[in-house]
Coordinates of C-alpha atoms in Angstrom, one line a residue:
M734 CA 42.9 72.0 -20.1
K735 CA 40.2 74.2 -21.5
R736 CA 37.0 72.5 -22.8
N737 CA 37.5 73.8 -26.3
E738 CA 41.1 72.6 -26.4
L739 CA 40.0 69.1 -25.2
K740 CA 37.2 69.0 -27.8
T741 CA 39.7 69.9 -30.6
K742 CA 42.1 67.2 -29.5
A743 CA 39.4 64.6 -29.2
A744 CA 38.1 65.4 -32.7
R745 CA 41.4 64.4 -34.1
F746 CA 40.7 60.7 -33.3
T747 CA 38.5 58.5 -35.4
K748 CA 35.7 57.0 -33.2
L749 CA 34.2 53.7 -34.4
V750 CA 30.9 52.2 -33.3
E751 CA 30.4 48.8 -34.8
W752 CA 27.9 46.0 -34.3
S753 CA 29.4 42.9 -32.7
A754 CA 27.4 39.8 -33.7
A755 CA 29.4 37.8 -31.1
D756 CA 28.3 40.2 -28.3
A757 CA 24.9 41.1 -29.8
C758 CA 25.5 44.8 -29.1
F759 CA 27.3 47.9 -30.5
V760 CA 31.0 48.3 -29.4
G761 CA 32.9 51.6 -29.4
S762 CA 36.6 52.1 -29.9
A763 CA 39.1 54.8 -31.0
P764 CA 42.2 53.1 -32.2
P765 CA 45.1 53.6 -31.6
L766 CA 44.1 55.7 -28.6
I767 CA 41.9 53.0 -27.0
G768 CA 40.5 49.6 -28.1
P769 CA 37.0 48.4 -27.4
C770 CA 35.9 50.4 -24.4
C771 CA 32.1 50.7 -24.3
H772 CA 29.1 48.8 -25.5
G773 CA 25.3 48.9 -25.6
D774 CA 22.1 48.4 -27.6
D775 CA 21.8 52.0 -28.7
E776 CA 24.3 53.1 -31.3
A777 CA 24.0 56.8 -30.5
K778 CA 24.4 56.3 -26.8
V779 CA 27.5 54.1 -27.3
F780 CA 29.0 56.9 -29.5
G781 CA 28.3 59.5 -26.9
E782 CA 29.9 57.4 -24.2
L783 CA 32.9 56.7 -26.5
C784 CA 33.4 60.5 -27.0
Q785 CA 33.4 61.0 -23.3
I786 CA 35.9 58.2 -22.8
V787 CA 38.2 59.6 -25.5
E788 CA 38.3 62.9 -23.7
E789 CA 39.0 61.2 -20.4
W790 CA 41.9 59.3 -22.0
I791 CA 43.4 62.4 -23.4
V792 CA 43.3 64.2 -20.1
N793 CA 44.8 61.1 -18.3
L794 CA 47.6 60.8 -20.8
E795 CA 48.5 64.4 -20.7
T796 CA 48.3 64.5 -16.9
D797 CA 50.7 61.6 -16.8
G798 CA 53.0 63.4 -19.2
K799 CA 52.5 60.8 -22.0
A800 CA 52.3 61.7 -25.6
L801 CA 49.1 61.3 -27.5
P802 CA 49.2 58.8 -30.4
A803 CA 49.1 60.3 -33.9
A804 CA 45.8 61.7 -35.0
T805 CA 43.6 59.3 -37.0
V806 CA 41.0 61.6 -38.5
D807 CA 41.9 62.0 -42.1
R808 CA 40.6 65.1 -43.9
R809 CA 41.8 64.0 -47.3
K810 CA 39.4 63.4 -50.1
Y811 CA 39.6 59.9 -51.5
S812 CA 39.6 59.3 -55.3
G813 CA 38.0 55.9 -55.1
K814 CA 41.1 54.3 -56.7
F815 CA 43.9 52.3 -55.2
V816 CA 46.4 49.7 -56.6
L817 CA 46.2 46.2 -55.2
R818 CA 48.9 43.7 -55.8
V819 CA 47.9 40.0 -55.7
E820 CA 49.4 36.7 -56.8
P821 CA 48.8 35.9 -60.5
I822 CA 46.8 32.9 -59.6
L823 CA 44.4 35.0 -57.5
H824 CA 44.2 37.6 -60.3
R825 CA 43.2 34.8 -62.7
R826 CA 40.7 33.3 -60.3
L827 CA 39.0 36.7 -59.7
A828 CA 38.9 37.5 -63.4
L829 CA 37.2 34.1 -64.1
K830 CA 34.6 34.6 -61.3
A831 CA 33.9 38.1 -62.6
L832 CA 33.4 36.8 -66.1
A833 CA 31.1 34.1 -64.8
E834 CA 29.0 36.8 -63.1
G835 CA 29.0 38.9 -66.2
E836 CA 30.8 41.7 -64.4
S837 CA 34.1 43.6 -64.9
L838 CA 36.9 42.5 -62.7
N839 CA 36.8 46.0 -61.0
S840 CA 33.1 45.7 -60.3
Y841 CA 33.4 42.2 -59.0
C842 CA 36.3 43.1 -56.6
A843 CA 34.6 46.3 -55.4
K844 CA 31.5 44.2 -54.4
A845 CA 33.7 41.6 -52.7
L846 CA 35.5 44.3 -50.8
A847 CA 32.3 46.0 -49.8
K848 CA 31.1 42.8 -48.2
A849 CA 34.4 42.4 -46.2

């Protein structure tokens, strides 16, 4: 496989580098292609290693005649709006907490989701 073709295929997969408090280091993964597969203290180095691992996995899967999972990089633009359905009791509880904080329900929920 040509290098450009490999880079194009690898770019189709989201690569995540997240801090793991449990491991006290950065951990890289590219779901659904590969789970946690590299780690280290330097976020940029972990990302570089992750990119290399993703390319190796693509080559190995194609060499074995296996299909690649669906691409995960999403080029859509997001509006910032989505509908969330919850139980009425949770809706009420959130509305009351937002009121107590002097915020709108939307603002309160957005802050709570941002912390998740």
